[in-house]
Amino acid sequence: MKQLLAALTVVAGVLTGTLAGARAEPVHAIAMHGEPALPADFTHLPYVNPDAPKGGKVTYGVVGTFDSVRPFIVRSMRTTARGLADPVFGNLVYETLMQRSQDEPFTLYGLLAETVEWDDERSFIQYNINPAARWSDGEPVTADDVIFTMELLRDKGRPPYSTRLNQVASMEKVGPLSVRFTFNDSSNREFPLILSLSPVLPKHATDVETFDQSTLTPGIGSGPYLVSEVKPGERITYTRRDDYWAKDLPIKRGIDNYDQIAIEYFLSETAQFEAFKKGVFDVYPDGSATNWSRGYDFPAVTSGEIVRKEYESQTPSGMYGFVFNTRRALFEDVRVRRALTMLFDFEWANRSLYDNTYKRTHSFWDGSELSSYGKPADAREREILAPFPDAVSKDILEGTWELPVTDGSGRDRKVQRAALTLLQEAGYRIKDGKLIDANGRHFAFDLMTQNEGQEKLAIAFQRSLAALGIDMSIRTVDDAQYQQRSQTFDYDMIMKAFSSSLSPGAEQLNRWGSASRDIQGSFNFAGAASPAIDAAIDAMLNARTADDFSSSVRAYDRVLLSGHYVIPAFHLGKSWIAHRSRIAEPEGEPPLYGYYLPAWWDTTAAR
């Protein structure tokens, strides 16, 4: 009997400990690694002006078109109106459970969720909805809305929203304003944060039957703005709500300052910039070194009506370049991809086309501690890569790898010979001035571009390839065709920019994971499908310490570089923006991730 009682006592203790471990204190914020920078009683974000005047208006300009105001479905994935749920202009209509800080690598503060609860293992997360949260029709936001949204997006939404419940074992309403998600074995340590960035839609005002259809009829949201005008493909206008429920929350103080926000659409970057010069819109982020140095000789700049600003980058470079579609037989051999990488003459292009403005990109995380460039792999990296001995080339593993530096002539014969040697190893030879394979087929392919800036760089690359008898045709298409063909992987090669942050995570699965290779609409433009890539992403997602995380990203970087999926072009190391002088931004240093447009304001509103 005593033994039985002792055993029951042990079991009870285990159960009590388990239940205690499942409990967690509500917190105002969560971070991927470490602790949030701001305490629970913070008054405003450090990169905003909490006393910014409210009123006035701003107009933004974008290239493209739109045919829907429903941003969460496949049908309008590429052509939904900007601003509804937007990382650049703000989530004007649809809000998320938590909001990301722009001044920390990956930290979220409560928005619709006033507080959250989770355990050290991140086996669950519970969202406690702010009792003050209201839809624009005055109805309260509830736990039922959260559950409804998750199920709706699972059944009728687009990636990544449609797949989020794949990592959830159970979704439980634990009160009128609380929802708990318990995760399954396929989850990882980043997933609770990704889930926290999910939008919430109103159950009472959403038609489930028609949700997956494009529409120009605005829906009901909880955000600070209402859609007030829709001109399909031309303009969408938002008007600020006077009754916005969160306007006095610390996370929202100094943000959403304009009474009216309009977004104008243009068919090309040339048309967009000409419209900016004429005063059609107010803020122009400029990504062209040539345009920045030569394109601002017009009266509005001279008079001071337009202000130009330059910001030093505090974040990784990202990767911009020529992307091989490895689904094509022509680009299956990594030796071919490596040879073509060598033939891109950065030195000639940078001097002749861009006034030596750019830096060569050597890593997907160039300019940060997450970059593998110039660093030998540490013990943790080698542990991650050990099962895949052929996935990383020796020079990249040892940190000695370099992209070729040419003499800048556009025809560096030393580099050409090295590239030809690789092509010969892959079974090619030159005959009558043409590069051919063992069957006599000419090495020829198409490069799809989407604007004049890409075309200019492509022409320089085309000339370098022609020197070895390679025929690259350049096809510049309009935005609609570019998006459609990109979604269906209907190209040989394209030019793409892969953004990078200080906290890469689940988005990498959609860019490079094997499971995304054959899913149309994914961002796996290169067609990558590598067990080493998958393992490196998994290590990154499950890293428990900052050091472990950095090592896993560097290991991942090495695998991507060794695969030569992208011919690296260049990056700026800075960003440029021009805007009307009546538009102002907070004083001091911009946040970690660069200027933050939702915190800007119209100075005429103060008068």
mmCIF file of N, CA and C in Angstrom, residues 62-128:
data_model
loop_
_atom_site.group_PDB
_atom_site.id
_atom_site.type_symbol
_atom_site.label_atom_id
_atom_site.label_comp_id
_atom_site.label_asym_id
_atom_site.label_seq_id
_atom_site.Cartn_x
_atom_site.Cartn_y
_atom_site.Cartn_z
ATOM 1 N N VAL A 62 3.148 53.090 -57.447
ATOM 2 C CA VAL A 62 3.688 51.744 -57.617
ATOM 3 C C VAL A 62 3.551 51.322 -59.079
ATOM 4 N N VAL A 63 4.400 50.381 -59.486
ATOM 5 C CA VAL A 63 4.314 49.812 -60.834
ATOM 6 C C VAL A 63 3.486 48.537 -60.760
ATOM 7 N N GLY A 64 2.526 48.405 -61.673
ATOM 8 C CA GLY A 64 1.715 47.195 -61.701
ATOM 9 C C GLY A 64 0.267 47.504 -61.989
ATOM 10 N N THR A 65 -0.591 46.633 -61.523
ATOM 11 C CA THR A 65 -2.030 46.796 -61.696
ATOM 12 C C THR A 65 -2.729 46.062 -60.564
ATOM 13 N N PHE A 66 -4.058 46.234 -60.448
ATOM 14 C CA PHE A 66 -4.798 45.442 -59.484
ATOM 15 C C PHE A 66 -6.217 45.219 -59.975
ATOM 16 N N ASP A 67 -6.754 44.070 -59.586
ATOM 17 C CA ASP A 67 -8.121 43.733 -59.972
ATOM 18 C C ASP A 67 -8.906 43.169 -58.802
ATOM 19 N N SER A 68 -8.398 43.381 -57.567
ATOM 20 C CA SER A 68 -9.065 42.821 -56.397
ATOM 21 C C SER A 68 -8.661 43.591 -55.153
ATOM 22 N N VAL A 69 -9.570 43.595 -54.174
ATOM 23 C CA VAL A 69 -9.250 44.162 -52.861
ATOM 24 C C VAL A 69 -9.323 43.069 -51.796
ATOM 25 N N ARG A 70 -9.028 41.841 -52.224
ATOM 26 C CA ARG A 70 -9.004 40.698 -51.308
ATOM 27 C C ARG A 70 -7.588 40.112 -51.345
ATOM 28 N N PRO A 71 -6.724 40.472 -50.397
ATOM 29 C CA PRO A 71 -5.299 40.139 -50.489
ATOM 30 C C PRO A 71 -4.893 38.741 -50.055
ATOM 31 N N PHE A 72 -5.829 37.912 -49.633
ATOM 32 C CA PHE A 72 -5.447 36.644 -49.015
ATOM 33 C C PHE A 72 -5.784 35.420 -49.858
ATOM 34 N N ILE A 73 -6.100 35.615 -51.144
ATOM 35 C CA ILE A 73 -6.517 34.489 -51.980
ATOM 36 C C ILE A 73 -5.574 34.313 -53.155
ATOM 37 N N VAL A 74 -5.568 33.111 -53.721
ATOM 38 C CA VAL A 74 -4.671 32.786 -54.830
ATOM 39 C C VAL A 74 -5.006 33.601 -56.062
ATOM 40 N N ARG A 75 -6.289 33.783 -56.329
ATOM 41 C CA ARG A 75 -6.706 34.397 -57.587
ATOM 42 C C ARG A 75 -6.165 35.811 -57.751
ATOM 43 N N SER A 76 -6.010 36.548 -56.671
ATOM 44 C CA SER A 76 -5.488 37.913 -56.774
ATOM 45 C C SER A 76 -4.143 38.054 -56.074
ATOM 46 N N MET A 77 -3.409 36.954 -56.035
ATOM 47 C CA MET A 77 -2.154 36.939 -55.284
ATOM 48 C C MET A 77 -1.182 38.010 -55.772
ATOM 49 N N ARG A 78 -1.097 38.191 -57.084
ATOM 50 C CA ARG A 78 -0.145 39.154 -57.635
ATOM 51 C C ARG A 78 -0.791 40.483 -57.996
ATOM 52 N N THR A 79 -2.123 40.545 -57.980
ATOM 53 C CA THR A 79 -2.783 41.751 -58.473
ATOM 54 C C THR A 79 -3.785 42.304 -57.468
ATOM 55 N N THR A 80 -3.535 42.081 -56.188
ATOM 56 C CA THR A 80 -4.387 42.689 -55.177
ATOM 57 C C THR A 80 -3.941 44.132 -54.947
ATOM 58 N N ALA A 81 -4.870 44.959 -54.506
ATOM 59 C CA ALA A 81 -4.544 46.367 -54.271
ATOM 60 C C ALA A 81 -3.561 46.497 -53.113
ATOM 61 N N ARG A 82 -2.619 47.409 -53.250
ATOM 62 C CA ARG A 82 -1.639 47.664 -52.204
ATOM 63 C C ARG A 82 -2.280 48.437 -51.055
ATOM 64 N N GLY A 83 -1.761 48.214 -49.848
ATOM 65 C CA GLY A 83 -2.193 48.968 -48.685
ATOM 66 C C GLY A 83 -3.173 48.254 -47.788
ATOM 67 N N LEU A 84 -3.906 47.286 -48.317
ATOM 68 C CA LEU A 84 -4.885 46.582 -47.492
ATOM 69 C C LEU A 84 -4.208 45.838 -46.344
ATOM 70 N N ALA A 85 -3.182 45.077 -46.682
ATOM 71 C CA ALA A 85 -2.317 44.388 -45.717
ATOM 72 C C ALA A 85 -0.933 44.453 -46.329
ATOM 73 N N ASP A 86 -0.112 45.401 -45.885
ATOM 74 C CA ASP A 86 1.057 45.801 -46.662
ATOM 75 C C ASP A 86 2.250 46.091 -45.767
ATOM 76 N N PRO A 87 3.384 45.407 -45.969
ATOM 77 C CA PRO A 87 4.556 45.647 -45.125
ATOM 78 C C PRO A 87 5.215 47.001 -45.364
ATOM 79 N N VAL A 88 4.931 47.641 -46.497
ATOM 80 C CA VAL A 88 5.550 48.929 -46.828
ATOM 81 C C VAL A 88 4.665 50.099 -46.415
ATOM 82 N N PHE A 89 3.420 50.076 -46.852
ATOM 83 C CA PHE A 89 2.517 51.207 -46.600
ATOM 84 C C PHE A 89 1.699 51.039 -45.320
ATOM 85 N N GLY A 90 1.735 49.854 -44.750
ATOM 86 C CA GLY A 90 1.003 49.591 -43.518
ATOM 87 C C GLY A 90 -0.209 48.710 -43.746
ATOM 88 N N ASN A 91 -0.625 48.021 -42.676
ATOM 89 C CA ASN A 91 -1.845 47.219 -42.730
ATOM 90 C C ASN A 91 -3.021 48.153 -42.486
ATOM 91 N N LEU A 92 -3.465 48.794 -43.557
ATOM 92 C CA LEU A 92 -4.430 49.879 -43.417
ATOM 93 C C LEU A 92 -5.830 49.379 -43.090
ATOM 94 N N VAL A 93 -6.192 48.194 -43.563
ATOM 95 C CA VAL A 93 -7.541 47.675 -43.368
ATOM 96 C C VAL A 93 -7.527 46.411 -42.500
ATOM 97 N N TYR A 94 -6.636 45.478 -42.811
ATOM 98 C CA TYR A 94 -6.613 44.192 -42.114
ATOM 99 C C TYR A 94 -5.407 44.139 -41.180
ATOM 100 N N GLU A 95 -5.675 43.833 -39.909
ATOM 101 C CA GLU A 95 -4.612 43.817 -38.914
ATOM 102 C C GLU A 95 -4.255 42.389 -38.515
ATOM 103 N N THR A 96 -3.092 42.276 -37.898
ATOM 104 C CA THR A 96 -2.582 40.989 -37.453
ATOM 105 C C THR A 96 -2.662 40.888 -35.926
ATOM 106 N N LEU A 97 -2.482 39.681 -35.423
ATOM 107 C CA LEU A 97 -2.546 39.462 -33.980
ATOM 108 C C LEU A 97 -1.478 40.260 -33.246
ATOM 109 N N MET A 98 -0.269 40.313 -33.832
ATOM 110 C CA MET A 98 0.820 41.068 -33.229
ATOM 111 C C MET A 98 1.494 41.889 -34.321
ATOM 112 N N GLN A 99 2.304 42.862 -33.912
ATOM 113 C CA GLN A 99 2.963 43.745 -34.865
ATOM 114 C C GLN A 99 4.470 43.703 -34.668
ATOM 115 N N ARG A 100 5.175 43.689 -35.790
ATOM 116 C CA ARG A 100 6.638 43.578 -35.746
ATOM 117 C C ARG A 100 7.281 44.928 -35.454
ATOM 118 N N SER A 101 8.300 44.913 -34.613
ATOM 119 C CA SER A 101 9.112 46.102 -34.396
ATOM 120 C C SER A 101 10.115 46.231 -35.531
ATOM 121 N N GLN A 102 10.234 47.431 -36.068
ATOM 122 C CA GLN A 102 11.189 47.683 -37.145
ATOM 123 C C GLN A 102 12.601 47.933 -36.625
ATOM 124 N N ASP A 103 12.750 47.945 -35.297
ATOM 125 C CA ASP A 103 14.046 48.284 -34.702
ATOM 126 C C ASP A 103 14.701 47.101 -34.003
ATOM 127 N N GLU A 104 14.138 45.888 -34.178
ATOM 128 C CA GLU A 104 14.686 44.668 -33.589
ATOM 129 C C GLU A 104 14.659 43.569 -34.647
ATOM 130 N N PRO A 105 15.595 42.616 -34.586
ATOM 131 C CA PRO A 105 15.662 41.587 -35.630
ATOM 132 C C PRO A 105 14.342 40.856 -35.855
ATOM 133 N N PHE A 106 13.734 40.350 -34.792
ATOM 134 C CA PHE A 106 12.421 39.705 -34.938
ATOM 135 C C PHE A 106 11.735 39.686 -33.586
ATOM 136 N N THR A 107 11.071 40.796 -33.282
ATOM 137 C CA THR A 107 10.313 40.930 -32.049
ATOM 138 C C THR A 107 8.914 41.410 -32.388
ATOM 139 N N LEU A 108 7.912 40.822 -31.728
ATOM 140 C CA LEU A 108 6.519 41.173 -31.971
ATOM 141 C C LEU A 108 5.891 41.719 -30.699
ATOM 142 N N TYR A 109 5.094 42.771 -30.871
ATOM 143 C CA TYR A 109 4.354 43.374 -29.762
ATOM 144 C C TYR A 109 2.861 43.201 -30.028
ATOM 145 N N GLY A 110 2.090 43.128 -28.957
ATOM 146 C CA GLY A 110 0.671 42.854 -29.085
ATOM 147 C C GLY A 110 -0.082 43.931 -29.836
ATOM 148 N N LEU A 111 -1.012 43.501 -30.692
ATOM 149 C CA LEU A 111 -1.912 44.425 -31.375
ATOM 150 C C LEU A 111 -3.344 43.946 -31.135
ATOM 151 N N LEU A 112 -3.908 43.159 -32.049
ATOM 152 C CA LEU A 112 -5.216 42.570 -31.766
ATOM 153 C C LEU A 112 -5.138 41.690 -30.512
ATOM 154 N N ALA A 113 -4.027 40.988 -30.381
ATOM 155 C CA ALA A 113 -3.779 40.230 -29.154
ATOM 156 C C ALA A 113 -3.126 41.158 -28.141
ATOM 157 N N GLU A 114 -3.828 41.457 -27.081
ATOM 158 C CA GLU A 114 -3.269 42.346 -26.059
ATOM 159 C C GLU A 114 -2.072 41.699 -25.380
ATOM 160 N N THR A 115 -2.190 40.401 -25.093
ATOM 161 C CA THR A 115 -1.093 39.640 -24.512
ATOM 162 C C THR A 115 -1.084 38.243 -25.128
ATOM 163 N N VAL A 116 0.040 37.545 -24.936
ATOM 164 C CA VAL A 116 0.141 36.149 -25.373
ATOM 165 C C VAL A 116 0.767 35.333 -24.254
ATOM 166 N N GLU A 117 0.571 34.028 -24.330
ATOM 167 C CA GLU A 117 1.174 33.096 -23.382
ATOM 168 C C GLU A 117 1.819 31.977 -24.176
ATOM 169 N N TRP A 118 3.041 31.595 -23.791
ATOM 170 C CA TRP A 118 3.709 30.453 -24.417
ATOM 171 C C TRP A 118 4.714 29.855 -23.441
ATOM 172 N N ASP A 119 5.210 28.672 -23.762
ATOM 173 C CA ASP A 119 6.164 28.009 -22.872
ATOM 174 C C ASP A 119 7.558 28.066 -23.476
ATOM 175 N N ASP A 120 8.546 27.654 -22.684
ATOM 176 C CA ASP A 120 9.934 27.710 -23.149
ATOM 177 C C ASP A 120 10.173 26.817 -24.361
ATOM 178 N N GLU A 121 9.451 25.738 -24.455
ATOM 179 C CA GLU A 121 9.613 24.829 -25.587
ATOM 180 C C GLU A 121 8.872 25.304 -26.833
ATOM 181 N N ARG A 122 8.053 26.333 -26.637
ATOM 182 C CA ARG A 122 7.216 26.855 -27.722
ATOM 183 C C ARG A 122 6.329 25.754 -28.303
ATOM 184 N N SER A 123 5.765 24.986 -27.406
ATOM 185 C CA SER A 123 4.864 23.910 -27.822
ATOM 186 C C SER A 123 3.439 24.423 -28.014
ATOM 187 N N PHE A 124 3.175 25.635 -27.544
ATOM 188 C CA PHE A 124 1.850 26.224 -27.720
ATOM 189 C C PHE A 124 1.979 27.736 -27.644
ATOM 190 N N ILE A 125 0.932 28.427 -28.081
ATOM 191 C CA ILE A 125 0.816 29.861 -27.850
ATOM 192 C C ILE A 125 -0.656 30.185 -27.695
ATOM 193 N N GLN A 126 -0.942 31.072 -26.763
ATOM 194 C CA GLN A 126 -2.320 31.505 -26.522
ATOM 195 C C GLN A 126 -2.409 33.008 -26.745
ATOM 196 N N TYR A 127 -3.393 33.401 -27.536
ATOM 197 C CA TYR A 127 -3.630 34.816 -27.824
ATOM 198 C C TYR A 127 -4.816 35.302 -27.003
ATOM 199 N N ASN A 128 -4.614 36.377 -26.279
ATOM 200 C CA ASN A 128 -5.675 36.996 -25.495
ATOM 201 C C ASN A 128 -6.043 38.315 -26.174
#
